[in-house]
């Protein structure tokens, strides 16, 4: 692929800027979530974080392009399912269905996502801007997922189920034949499909991270 | 000569190495490894030369027909090869057959059998002419692919990992069913007669062009050779590297113009993306191989897959 050589100044500048901007977005998410929790309670978390969450999570779409264009080393086979899943929850579930927004699982979801992303983007930001990242940040990046991946997954799946009664009544979820484009859409099939993707998807992504953790942490130790 | 066979981590795969005649070929080495290890038949073996310290780039893969002495260090009578197990393999023809036979059988099931009853659509079904033509067209397409697999294509590698059977069949069979469901639906809305004719017309022309492309590609490889690359020439290959993919994409476009389903267009988009990915790889491989140096011809300027976009 015609990629800029890793280390090319323009690429580093762009990725630095991207990483820090999105880092800031997620930091905002975590702060607003924390203050909403302390002031009001878990029902208010979504309303407080909605805008920065949508901004930061949707910006992550760029990472699919980064992977395809070769700007970063992350493979498309892990980036695409990861980002797709996140965008589905952010827009397809949380934004679409009011009933899911006030649920306590939103809190566990936001905490898992924001802490993970804060660590991840600051790690990338450090590497692109300064050329290195301190060991403690590397360790956090490759260790906190062990806790937050499962919590995040359970929150995501839980919120999907919380939204099901709303799906039934929403016009967004059923488009029937006949129509000019010979297309139909039924949320029940879409739900079944989503669940069948989550089932292998989670172990695949989790195993990838575990293997990567072993490789990275041992390499750093011996370096 | 003595050949030592090691894994990528340095462990000896065949204890004590293998003794072979100096004139032995790589294929003989593969047979010997198979004899010693029982489960690693030649198609599963990937043999490379050890990476040179300091040199980067892809390791040199041993070519089956070459003599072992070609790979030896000058003067020494011994050779070290790095072994990688590619996992259980199937013939490409087997893989393709199973991928293509799925849609060939699944589509007519939706056309002929009363499956829509189980989706809640009772009662008589009126079949529009376009639905009948679509069924013939779709089935002919996959029948053609199966015939080409056995009689036309010459593969660069004879085998593919078994896991690809599940992955590829899932892709073809699922999309086959997805398209068949909508095209044969009791509430299907046909397009105008003119649009149908234009669509199928484009499709048929492109299928014929596609077949001719396959014939041209076949003639680039000799029947006894083990693959290899030539500069494709003639017909659309003069302007497009992967004219076979181009004609395939336009052929599906024709089908979709005639049948007009979202399912069909989704399939077209995904298939085009996959083929574009392959085409980019093939185009860059050919350009690297035919760089105009060392007596190699220079690869001419051509579109990759879809003029005028790429």
Short mmCIF file of C-alpha atoms in Angstrom, two decimals:
data_model
loop_
_atom_site.label_atom_id
_atom_site.label_comp_id
_atom_site.label_asym_id
_atom_site.label_seq_id
_atom_site.Cartn_x
_atom_site.Cartn_y
_atom_site.Cartn_z
CA UNK A 1 0.00 0.00 0.00
CA UNK A 2 1.25 3.48 -0.69
CA UNK A 3 1.70 4.40 2.97
CA UNK A 4 3.82 7.17 4.35
CA UNK A 5 6.94 5.65 5.89
CA UNK A 6 6.40 5.18 9.60
CA UNK A 7 8.17 8.12 11.13
CA UNK A 8 7.37 10.51 8.32
CA UNK A 9 6.88 13.86 9.98
CA UNK A 10 3.47 14.64 8.52
CA UNK A 11 2.06 11.30 9.57
CA UNK A 12 3.39 11.72 13.10
CA UNK A 13 2.03 15.25 13.33
CA UNK A 14 -1.40 14.16 12.17
CA UNK A 15 -1.54 11.12 14.46
CA UNK A 16 -0.31 13.18 17.42
CA UNK A 17 -3.01 15.74 16.87
CA UNK A 18 -5.64 13.06 16.35
CA UNK A 19 -4.62 11.13 19.49
CA UNK A 20 -4.58 14.13 21.80
CA UNK A 21 -7.84 15.59 20.51
CA UNK A 22 -9.69 12.33 21.01
CA UNK A 23 -7.92 11.84 24.36
CA UNK A 24 -9.34 15.16 25.44
CA UNK A 25 -12.80 14.09 24.29
CA UNK A 26 -12.71 10.94 26.40
CA UNK A 27 -11.28 12.81 29.38
CA UNK A 28 -14.31 15.08 29.12
CA UNK A 29 -16.60 12.06 29.02
CA UNK A 30 -15.11 10.65 32.20
CA UNK A 31 -15.23 13.99 34.02
CA UNK A 32 -18.83 14.73 33.10
CA UNK A 33 -19.82 11.18 34.01
CA UNK A 34 -18.14 11.43 37.40
CA UNK A 35 -19.72 14.76 38.23
CA UNK A 36 -23.18 13.61 37.10
CA UNK A 37 -22.83 10.50 39.25
CA UNK A 38 -21.83 12.46 42.31
CA UNK A 39 -24.40 15.22 41.90
CA UNK A 40 -27.43 13.31 40.70
CA UNK A 41 -27.06 9.60 40.17
CA UNK A 42 -26.60 7.03 37.44
CA UNK A 43 -29.74 8.09 35.54
CA UNK A 44 -28.13 11.42 34.65
CA UNK A 45 -24.87 10.03 33.29
CA UNK A 46 -25.94 9.62 29.67
CA UNK A 47 -27.40 13.10 29.31
CA UNK A 48 -24.19 14.59 30.74
CA UNK A 49 -21.80 12.67 28.44
CA UNK A 50 -23.86 12.41 25.26
CA UNK A 51 -22.12 15.05 23.14
CA UNK A 52 -18.47 14.36 24.03
CA UNK A 53 -19.17 10.62 23.82
CA UNK A 54 -20.64 10.90 20.34
CA UNK A 55 -17.78 13.11 19.25
CA UNK A 56 -14.98 10.94 20.65
CA UNK A 57 -16.47 7.61 19.64
CA UNK A 58 -17.44 8.72 16.13
CA UNK A 59 -13.98 10.22 15.60
CA UNK A 60 -12.66 6.70 16.13
CA UNK A 61 -14.08 5.89 12.70
CA UNK A 62 -10.87 7.47 11.36
CA UNK A 63 -8.95 4.54 12.81
CA UNK A 64 -10.47 2.26 10.22
CA UNK A 65 -9.00 4.51 7.55
CA UNK A 66 -5.66 4.67 9.37
CA UNK A 67 -5.52 0.90 9.33
CA UNK A 68 -6.48 0.54 5.66
CA UNK A 69 -4.05 3.24 4.55
CA UNK A 70 -1.23 1.77 6.58
CA UNK A 71 -0.70 4.80 8.85
CA UNK A 72 -0.78 2.55 11.87
CA UNK A 73 0.17 -1.06 12.35
CA UNK A 74 -3.17 -2.18 13.83
CA UNK A 75 -4.73 -4.81 11.58
CA UNK A 76 -8.10 -4.12 10.00
CA UNK A 77 -9.33 -7.50 11.24
CA UNK A 78 -9.42 -6.23 14.83
CA UNK A 79 -9.99 -2.53 14.23
CA UNK A 80 -13.10 -2.95 12.11
CA UNK A 81 -15.11 -5.17 14.52
CA UNK A 82 -14.03 -3.09 17.49
CA UNK A 83 -15.04 0.27 16.02
CA UNK A 84 -18.20 -1.11 14.42
CA UNK A 85 -19.31 -2.53 17.78
CA UNK A 86 -18.68 0.75 19.56
CA UNK A 87 -20.50 2.82 16.94
CA UNK A 88 -23.43 0.40 17.01
CA UNK A 89 -23.82 0.83 20.78
CA UNK A 90 -23.25 4.59 20.73
CA UNK A 91 -25.70 5.38 17.93
CA UNK A 92 -27.72 2.25 17.37
CA UNK A 93 -28.64 1.64 20.99
CA UNK A 94 -27.91 4.58 23.29
CA UNK A 95 -28.87 7.44 20.99
CA UNK A 96 -31.81 5.58 19.51
CA UNK A 97 -33.57 4.32 22.58
CA UNK A 98 -34.44 6.55 25.51
CA UNK A 99 -35.18 3.62 27.79
CA UNK A 100 -31.57 2.46 27.65
CA UNK A 101 -30.21 5.90 28.51
CA UNK A 102 -31.15 5.97 32.18
CA UNK A 103 -30.04 2.44 32.97
CA UNK A 104 -27.23 1.81 35.44
CA UNK A 105 -25.34 -0.20 32.82
CA UNK A 106 -24.66 3.09 31.03
CA UNK A 107 -22.45 4.04 33.98
CA UNK A 108 -20.41 0.83 33.87
CA UNK A 109 -20.18 1.16 30.10
CA UNK A 110 -18.99 4.77 30.15
CA UNK A 111 -16.46 4.11 32.89
CA UNK A 112 -15.02 1.08 31.05
CA UNK A 113 -14.88 2.80 27.69
CA UNK A 114 -13.54 6.16 28.89
CA UNK A 115 -10.77 4.79 31.13
CA UNK A 116 -9.66 2.41 28.40
CA UNK A 117 -9.64 5.12 25.76
CA UNK A 118 -7.93 7.70 27.96
CA UNK A 119 -5.08 5.27 28.52
CA UNK A 120 -4.99 4.18 24.88
CA UNK A 121 -5.00 7.62 23.29
CA UNK A 122 -2.48 9.08 25.72
CA UNK A 123 -0.26 6.09 24.96
CA UNK A 124 -0.50 6.72 21.20
CA UNK A 125 -0.17 10.46 21.73
CA UNK A 126 3.05 9.96 23.72
CA UNK A 127 4.50 7.65 21.11
CA UNK A 128 3.69 9.87 18.16
CA UNK A 129 4.63 13.15 19.81
CA UNK A 130 7.63 12.15 21.92
CA UNK A 131 8.68 8.91 20.28
CA UNK A 132 8.28 6.81 23.41
CA UNK A 133 5.82 5.99 26.15
CA UNK A 134 6.75 5.33 29.80
CA UNK A 135 6.58 1.73 30.96
CA UNK A 136 3.76 2.38 33.42
CA UNK A 137 1.57 3.69 30.61
CA UNK A 138 2.44 0.73 28.42
CA UNK A 139 1.59 -1.57 31.32
CA UNK A 140 -1.75 0.16 31.88
CA UNK A 141 -2.58 -0.01 28.18
CA UNK A 142 -2.00 -3.74 28.06
CA UNK A 143 -3.39 -4.66 31.47
CA UNK A 144 -6.51 -2.66 32.24
CA UNK A 145 -8.33 -4.30 29.36
CA UNK A 146 -8.33 -7.53 31.36
CA UNK A 147 -10.84 -5.89 33.68
CA UNK A 148 -12.62 -3.45 31.40
CA UNK A 149 -13.18 -5.63 28.33
CA UNK A 150 -15.49 -8.04 30.18
CA UNK A 151 -17.24 -5.23 32.06
CA UNK A 152 -17.68 -3.30 28.82
CA UNK A 153 -18.97 -6.36 27.00
CA UNK A 154 -21.51 -7.19 29.69
CA UNK A 155 -22.67 -3.57 29.73
CA UNK A 156 -23.04 -3.53 25.95
CA UNK A 157 -24.97 -6.77 25.73
CA UNK A 158 -27.04 -5.78 28.75
CA UNK A 159 -27.98 -2.43 27.20
CA UNK A 160 -29.00 -4.14 23.96
CA UNK A 161 -31.41 -6.29 25.93
CA UNK A 162 -32.68 -3.28 27.88
CA UNK A 163 -33.49 -1.61 24.56
CA UNK A 164 -35.47 -4.54 23.10
CA UNK A 165 -38.94 -3.45 24.29
CA UNK A 166 -38.32 -0.04 22.65
CA UNK A 167 -37.20 -1.72 19.44
CA UNK A 168 -40.54 -3.46 19.18
CA UNK A 169 -42.48 -0.23 18.97
CA UNK A 170 -40.02 1.87 17.01
CA UNK A 171 -40.63 2.55 13.33
CA UNK A 172 -36.87 2.40 12.93
CA UNK A 173 -36.89 -1.29 13.41
CA UNK A 174 -39.31 -2.72 10.92
CA UNK A 175 -39.43 -2.11 7.22
CA UNK A 176 -41.59 -4.56 5.33
CA UNK A 177 -42.04 -5.63 1.71
CA UNK A 178 -43.31 -4.74 -0.82
CA UNK A 179 -41.22 -1.74 -1.80
CA UNK A 180 -39.32 -0.53 -4.83
CA UNK A 181 -35.99 -1.73 -3.51
CA UNK A 182 -37.15 -5.16 -2.47
CA UNK A 183 -35.72 -4.69 0.95
CA UNK A 184 -36.94 -5.51 4.42
CA UNK A 185 -35.54 -5.02 7.86
CA UNK A 186 -36.70 -6.62 11.04
CA UNK A 187 -35.01 -5.83 14.32
CA UNK A 188 -35.40 -9.41 15.52
CA UNK A 189 -33.16 -10.76 12.77
CA UNK A 190 -30.74 -7.89 13.20
CA UNK A 191 -30.59 -8.62 16.93
CA UNK A 192 -30.00 -12.30 16.35
CA UNK A 193 -27.24 -11.44 13.90
CA UNK A 194 -25.64 -9.00 16.34
CA UNK A 195 -25.62 -11.59 19.10
CA UNK A 196 -24.05 -14.19 16.83
CA UNK A 197 -21.31 -11.68 16.00
CA UNK A 198 -20.68 -10.82 19.64
CA UNK A 199 -20.28 -14.46 20.64
CA UNK A 200 -17.11 -15.17 18.61
CA UNK A 201 -16.16 -11.50 18.37
CA UNK A 202 -15.39 -10.98 22.03
CA UNK A 203 -13.06 -14.00 22.51
CA UNK A 204 -11.31 -13.13 19.23
CA UNK A 205 -10.56 -9.55 20.27
CA UNK A 206 -9.77 -10.54 23.86
CA UNK A 207 -7.34 -13.28 22.81
CA UNK A 208 -5.67 -10.90 20.39
CA UNK A 209 -5.06 -8.43 23.23
CA UNK A 210 -3.81 -11.13 25.61
CA UNK A 211 -1.32 -12.38 23.02
CA UNK A 212 -0.24 -8.84 22.26
CA UNK A 213 0.20 -8.16 25.99
CA UNK A 214 2.57 -11.09 26.37
CA UNK A 215 4.59 -10.01 23.38
CA UNK A 216 4.80 -6.34 24.26
CA UNK A 217 5.46 -6.61 27.98
CA UNK A 218 8.16 -9.23 27.63
CA UNK A 219 9.85 -7.31 24.81
CA UNK A 220 9.87 -4.17 26.92
CA UNK A 221 11.29 -6.01 29.91
CA UNK A 222 14.23 -7.37 27.95
CA UNK A 223 14.83 -4.14 26.01
CA UNK B 1 24.11 -33.45 1.01
CA UNK B 2 22.84 -32.96 4.48
CA UNK B 3 19.75 -30.85 5.03
CA UNK B 4 18.76 -29.74 8.48
CA UNK B 5 15.13 -28.83 8.97
CA UNK B 6 14.31 -26.40 11.74
CA UNK B 7 11.19 -24.62 12.90
CA UNK B 8 11.01 -20.83 13.07
CA UNK B 9 11.92 -20.96 16.74
CA UNK B 10 15.07 -22.95 15.98
CA UNK B 11 13.87 -26.34 17.14
CA UNK B 12 14.81 -29.30 14.95
CA UNK B 13 11.76 -30.60 13.10
CA UNK B 14 13.56 -33.66 11.81
CA UNK B 15 16.10 -34.94 14.32
CA UNK B 16 19.50 -35.38 12.81
CA UNK B 17 18.49 -33.79 9.53
CA UNK B 18 18.00 -35.51 6.20
CA UNK B 19 20.58 -37.03 3.84
CA UNK B 20 19.85 -36.53 0.19
CA UNK B 21 21.67 -36.91 -3.13
CA UNK B 22 23.42 -33.76 -4.30
CA UNK B 23 21.17 -33.68 -7.34
CA UNK B 24 18.00 -33.86 -5.26
CA UNK B 25 15.15 -31.45 -5.86
CA UNK B 26 13.11 -29.56 -3.28
CA UNK B 27 10.22 -31.94 -3.98
CA UNK B 28 12.46 -34.83 -2.87
CA UNK B 29 13.19 -33.01 0.36
CA UNK B 30 9.47 -32.54 0.93
CA UNK B 31 8.84 -36.25 0.41
CA UNK B 32 11.60 -37.07 2.85
CA UNK B 33 10.20 -34.71 5.48
CA UNK B 34 6.78 -36.28 5.01
CA UNK B 35 8.25 -39.74 5.42
CA UNK B 36 9.97 -38.75 8.65
CA UNK B 37 7.15 -36.73 10.21
CA UNK B 38 4.11 -38.65 8.94
CA UNK B 39 1.54 -35.89 9.25
CA UNK B 40 3.24 -33.12 7.28
CA UNK B 41 2.45 -34.00 3.69
CA UNK B 42 4.20 -31.75 1.14
CA UNK B 43 1.26 -29.42 0.59
CA UNK B 44 1.37 -28.52 4.28
CA UNK B 45 5.05 -27.64 4.24
CA UNK B 46 6.35 -24.17 3.73
CA UNK B 47 10.12 -24.24 3.43
CA UNK B 48 12.19 -21.08 3.48
CA UNK B 49 15.82 -20.15 3.77
CA UNK B 50 16.85 -18.83 7.16
CA UNK B 51 16.66 -15.06 7.40
CA UNK B 52 20.05 -13.43 6.92
CA UNK B 53 21.05 -11.38 9.96
CA UNK B 54 20.93 -7.74 8.98
CA UNK B 55 18.87 -8.32 5.86
CA UNK B 56 15.20 -7.49 6.02
CA UNK B 57 12.37 -8.39 3.70
CA UNK B 58 10.47 -11.55 2.98
CA UNK B 59 12.27 -14.88 3.43
CA UNK B 60 13.04 -16.87 0.28
CA UNK B 61 10.50 -19.63 -0.25
CA UNK B 62 11.90 -22.82 -1.74
CA UNK B 63 10.39 -23.59 -5.11
CA UNK B 64 9.23 -27.18 -5.46
CA UNK B 65 10.80 -27.84 -8.84
CA UNK B 66 14.18 -26.30 -8.07
CA UNK B 67 17.31 -28.22 -7.20
CA UNK B 68 18.40 -28.09 -3.59
CA UNK B 69 21.90 -27.18 -4.68
CA UNK B 70 20.56 -23.84 -5.96
CA UNK B 71 19.84 -22.83 -2.39
CA UNK B 72 23.07 -24.05 -0.83
CA UNK B 73 25.75 -21.63 0.23
CA UNK B 74 28.49 -21.68 -2.37
CA UNK B 75 30.88 -24.50 -1.72
CA UNK B 76 29.24 -26.04 1.34
CA UNK B 77 27.51 -29.37 0.93
CA UNK B 78 24.82 -28.68 3.46
CA UNK B 79 21.64 -26.66 3.75
CA UNK B 80 19.40 -25.41 6.52
CA UNK B 81 15.73 -24.85 5.77
CA UNK B 82 13.12 -23.27 7.96
CA UNK B 83 9.87 -25.24 8.15
CA UNK B 84 6.41 -23.89 8.72
CA UNK B 85 3.30 -26.03 9.00
CA UNK B 86 0.54 -24.48 6.92
CA UNK B 87 -2.09 -26.62 8.60
CA UNK B 88 -4.40 -29.15 6.97
CA UNK B 89 -4.89 -28.30 3.30
CA UNK B 90 -7.54 -28.86 0.65
CA UNK B 91 -7.17 -28.55 -3.10
CA UNK B 92 -8.29 -25.17 -4.44
CA UNK B 93 -10.64 -26.99 -6.76
CA UNK B 94 -12.28 -28.64 -3.75
CA UNK B 95 -12.59 -25.30 -1.96
CA UNK B 96 -14.10 -23.57 -4.97
CA UNK B 97 -16.49 -26.41 -5.67
CA UNK B 98 -17.98 -26.28 -2.17
CA UNK B 99 -18.19 -22.48 -2.17
CA UNK B 100 -20.04 -22.38 -5.47
CA UNK B 101 -22.30 -25.39 -5.14
CA UNK B 102 -24.05 -23.74 -2.17
CA UNK B 103 -25.64 -20.82 -4.05
CA UNK B 104 -26.32 -23.11 -7.01
CA UNK B 105 -28.57 -25.25 -4.82
CA UNK B 106 -29.85 -22.64 -2.35
CA UNK B 107 -31.25 -20.17 -4.89
CA UNK B 108 -33.55 -22.68 -6.62
CA UNK B 109 -34.77 -23.79 -3.19
CA UNK B 110 -36.22 -20.32 -2.66
CA UNK B 111 -37.60 -20.30 -6.20
CA UNK B 112 -39.22 -23.71 -6.41
CA UNK B 113 -40.05 -24.73 -2.85
CA UNK B 114 -42.71 -23.10 -0.63
CA UNK B 115 -40.20 -21.68 1.87
CA UNK B 116 -41.97 -18.35 2.36
CA UNK B 117 -44.70 -20.15 4.25
CA UNK B 118 -42.22 -20.41 7.11
CA UNK B 119 -41.66 -16.67 7.04
CA UNK B 120 -45.36 -16.06 7.46
CA UNK B 121 -46.37 -15.57 3.81
CA UNK B 122 -49.22 -17.98 3.12
CA UNK B 123 -51.08 -18.38 -0.09
CA UNK B 124 -50.36 -18.54 -3.79
CA UNK B 125 -47.22 -16.96 -5.13
CA UNK B 126 -47.22 -15.10 -8.46
CA UNK B 127 -43.86 -15.48 -10.18
CA UNK B 128 -42.78 -12.59 -12.40
CA UNK B 129 -40.76 -13.35 -15.54
CA UNK B 130 -37.76 -11.44 -14.20
CA UNK B 131 -37.65 -13.78 -11.21
CA UNK B 132 -37.44 -16.79 -13.48
CA UNK B 133 -34.73 -15.24 -15.63
CA UNK B 134 -32.86 -14.20 -12.48
CA UNK B 135 -32.87 -17.77 -11.24
CA UNK B 136 -31.48 -19.09 -14.51
CA UNK B 137 -28.90 -16.31 -14.62
CA UNK B 138 -27.76 -16.77 -11.02
CA UNK B 139 -27.54 -20.54 -11.30
CA UNK B 140 -25.79 -20.39 -14.64
CA UNK B 141 -23.23 -18.03 -13.11
CA UNK B 142 -22.27 -20.47 -10.36
CA UNK B 143 -22.40 -23.42 -12.71
CA UNK B 144 -19.97 -21.55 -14.96
CA UNK B 145 -17.70 -20.92 -12.00
CA UNK B 146 -17.63 -24.61 -11.10
CA UNK B 147 -16.84 -25.58 -14.69
CA UNK B 148 -14.06 -23.00 -14.84
CA UNK B 149 -12.63 -24.34 -11.58
CA UNK B 150 -12.22 -27.81 -13.03
CA UNK B 151 -11.47 -27.06 -16.65
CA UNK B 152 -10.07 -23.58 -17.04
CA UNK B 153 -8.22 -22.21 -14.05
CA UNK B 154 -4.56 -22.98 -13.44
CA UNK B 155 -3.74 -22.30 -9.82
CA UNK B 156 -0.46 -20.88 -8.56
CA UNK B 157 -0.82 -22.89 -5.36
CA UNK B 158 -2.52 -26.26 -5.49
CA UNK B 159 -3.93 -26.04 -1.97
CA UNK B 160 -5.50 -23.75 0.58
CA UNK B 161 -5.95 -24.16 4.36
CA UNK B 162 -9.01 -26.14 5.42
CA UNK B 163 -10.26 -23.27 7.58
CA UNK B 164 -10.88 -21.32 4.38
CA UNK B 165 -13.57 -23.83 3.44
CA UNK B 166 -15.72 -22.75 6.39
CA UNK B 167 -15.02 -19.08 5.98
CA UNK B 168 -15.60 -18.98 2.21
CA UNK B 169 -18.66 -21.21 2.26
CA UNK B 170 -20.17 -19.04 4.99
CA UNK B 171 -19.66 -16.01 2.75
CA UNK B 172 -21.05 -17.47 -0.47
CA UNK B 173 -23.86 -19.52 1.01
CA UNK B 174 -25.09 -16.76 3.32
CA UNK B 175 -25.12 -14.14 0.58
CA UNK B 176 -26.66 -16.65 -1.81
CA UNK B 177 -29.54 -17.20 0.60
CA UNK B 178 -29.84 -13.49 1.40
CA UNK B 179 -30.19 -12.57 -2.28
CA UNK B 180 -32.37 -15.56 -3.12
CA UNK B 181 -34.78 -14.66 -0.30
CA UNK B 182 -35.50 -11.22 -1.72
CA UNK B 183 -35.41 -12.05 -5.40
CA UNK B 184 -37.99 -14.81 -5.01
CA UNK B 185 -40.15 -13.10 -2.42
CA UNK B 186 -43.93 -13.28 -2.86
CA UNK B 187 -44.08 -9.49 -2.46
CA UNK B 188 -41.23 -8.87 -4.91
CA UNK B 189 -41.62 -5.70 -6.99
CA UNK B 190 -40.18 -6.10 -10.50
CA UNK B 191 -38.55 -3.25 -12.40
CA UNK B 192 -39.60 -2.14 -15.88
CA UNK B 193 -39.18 -4.54 -18.75
CA UNK B 194 -36.59 -2.27 -20.36
CA UNK B 195 -34.51 -2.07 -17.20
CA UNK B 196 -34.61 -5.82 -16.84
CA UNK B 197 -33.42 -6.32 -20.40
CA UNK B 198 -30.61 -3.79 -20.00
CA UNK B 199 -29.51 -5.40 -16.76
CA UNK B 200 -29.44 -8.96 -18.01
CA UNK B 201 -27.90 -7.78 -21.29
CA UNK B 202 -24.99 -6.18 -19.47
CA UNK B 203 -24.71 -9.25 -17.27
CA UNK B 204 -24.56 -11.73 -20.12
CA UNK B 205 -22.03 -9.69 -22.09
CA UNK B 206 -19.81 -9.34 -19.04
CA UNK B 207 -20.05 -13.03 -18.17
CA UNK B 208 -18.87 -13.89 -21.68
CA UNK B 209 -16.07 -11.30 -21.38
CA UNK B 210 -15.19 -12.74 -17.97
CA UNK B 211 -14.95 -16.22 -19.42
CA UNK B 212 -12.65 -14.97 -22.16
CA UNK B 213 -10.48 -13.26 -19.54
CA UNK B 214 -10.16 -16.57 -17.72
CA UNK B 215 -9.08 -18.29 -20.92
CA UNK B 216 -6.42 -15.63 -21.49
CA UNK B 217 -5.15 -16.01 -17.92
CA UNK B 218 -5.05 -19.78 -18.30
CA UNK B 219 -2.86 -19.49 -21.37
CA UNK B 220 -0.31 -17.48 -19.41
CA UNK B 221 0.55 -20.56 -17.40
CA UNK B 222 1.81 -23.82 -18.81
CA UNK B 223 0.04 -27.00 -17.67
CA UNK B 224 3.16 -28.47 -16.10
CA UNK B 225 4.52 -25.32 -14.55
CA UNK B 226 3.96 -24.48 -10.93
CA UNK B 227 2.25 -21.16 -11.41
CA UNK B 228 4.39 -18.08 -11.67
CA UNK B 229 3.50 -14.74 -13.16
CA UNK B 230 3.43 -13.31 -16.66
CA UNK B 231 2.29 -9.94 -17.88
CA UNK B 232 -1.32 -10.48 -18.97
CA UNK B 233 -2.00 -9.24 -22.49
CA UNK B 234 -4.83 -9.06 -24.94
CA UNK B 235 -8.45 -7.99 -24.78
CA UNK B 236 -9.23 -5.88 -21.70
CA UNK B 237 -5.95 -6.83 -20.04
CA UNK B 238 -4.25 -4.26 -22.22
CA UNK B 239 -5.91 -1.51 -20.24
CA UNK B 240 -6.73 -3.15 -16.89
CA UNK B 241 -4.56 -5.48 -14.81
CA UNK B 242 -7.43 -7.42 -13.27
CA UNK B 243 -9.89 -7.40 -16.14
CA UNK B 244 -11.31 -10.68 -14.87
CA UNK B 245 -12.43 -8.97 -11.65
CA UNK B 246 -13.69 -5.96 -13.60
CA UNK B 247 -15.95 -8.09 -15.75
CA UNK B 248 -17.13 -10.02 -12.69
CA UNK B 249 -18.11 -6.83 -10.88
CA UNK B 250 -19.96 -5.44 -13.89
CA UNK B 251 -21.66 -8.76 -14.40
CA UNK B 252 -23.13 -8.56 -10.87
CA UNK B 253 -24.07 -4.94 -11.54
CA UNK B 254 -26.06 -6.14 -14.53
CA UNK B 255 -27.84 -8.71 -12.36
CA UNK B 256 -28.69 -6.03 -9.81
CA UNK B 257 -29.96 -3.58 -12.40
CA UNK B 258 -32.33 -6.29 -13.57
CA UNK B 259 -33.46 -7.51 -10.16
CA UNK B 260 -33.09 -4.38 -7.98
CA UNK B 261 -32.68 -5.65 -4.43
CA UNK B 262 -30.72 -4.03 -1.61
CA UNK B 263 -29.38 -7.50 -0.81
CA UNK B 264 -27.92 -7.81 -4.31
CA UNK B 265 -26.27 -4.42 -4.14
CA UNK B 266 -24.81 -5.14 -0.70
CA UNK B 267 -23.30 -8.32 -2.12
CA UNK B 268 -21.94 -6.34 -5.08
CA UNK B 269 -20.32 -3.79 -2.77
CA UNK B 270 -18.69 -6.42 -0.55
CA UNK B 271 -17.53 -8.54 -3.50
CA UNK B 272 -16.10 -5.46 -5.22
CA UNK B 273 -14.23 -4.48 -2.06
CA UNK B 274 -12.74 -7.96 -1.71
CA UNK B 275 -11.74 -8.11 -5.37
CA UNK B 276 -10.27 -4.62 -5.22
CA UNK B 277 -8.13 -5.72 -2.30
CA UNK B 278 -6.89 -8.69 -4.35
CA UNK B 279 -6.38 -6.55 -7.45
CA UNK B 280 -4.22 -4.05 -5.60
CA UNK B 281 -2.04 -6.90 -4.38
CA UNK B 282 -1.77 -8.47 -7.81
CA UNK B 283 -1.07 -5.16 -9.54
CA UNK B 284 1.71 -4.24 -7.13
CA UNK B 285 3.17 -7.76 -7.30
CA UNK B 286 3.31 -7.59 -11.08
CA UNK B 287 4.81 -4.12 -11.03
CA UNK B 288 7.49 -5.20 -8.60
CA UNK B 289 8.29 -8.32 -10.58
CA UNK B 290 8.35 -6.60 -13.96
CA UNK B 291 10.42 -3.61 -13.04
CA UNK B 292 12.33 -3.28 -16.30
CA UNK B 293 15.62 -4.35 -14.70
CA UNK B 294 17.74 -7.49 -15.27
CA UNK B 295 16.10 -8.27 -18.57
CA UNK B 296 12.58 -8.21 -17.17
CA UNK B 297 10.13 -6.24 -19.25
CA UNK B 298 8.65 -3.20 -17.61
CA UNK B 299 5.04 -3.55 -16.54
CA UNK B 300 2.96 -1.16 -18.66
CA UNK B 301 0.78 1.61 -17.19
CA UNK B 302 -2.67 0.18 -16.62
CA UNK B 303 -5.77 0.64 -14.55
CA UNK B 304 -5.82 -1.68 -11.54
CA UNK B 305 -9.39 -2.88 -11.55
CA UNK B 306 -12.13 -0.34 -12.22
CA UNK B 307 -11.39 2.35 -14.77
CA UNK B 308 -11.79 5.27 -14.36
CA UNK B 309 -11.72 5.04 -10.58
CA UNK B 310 -8.79 2.80 -9.78
#
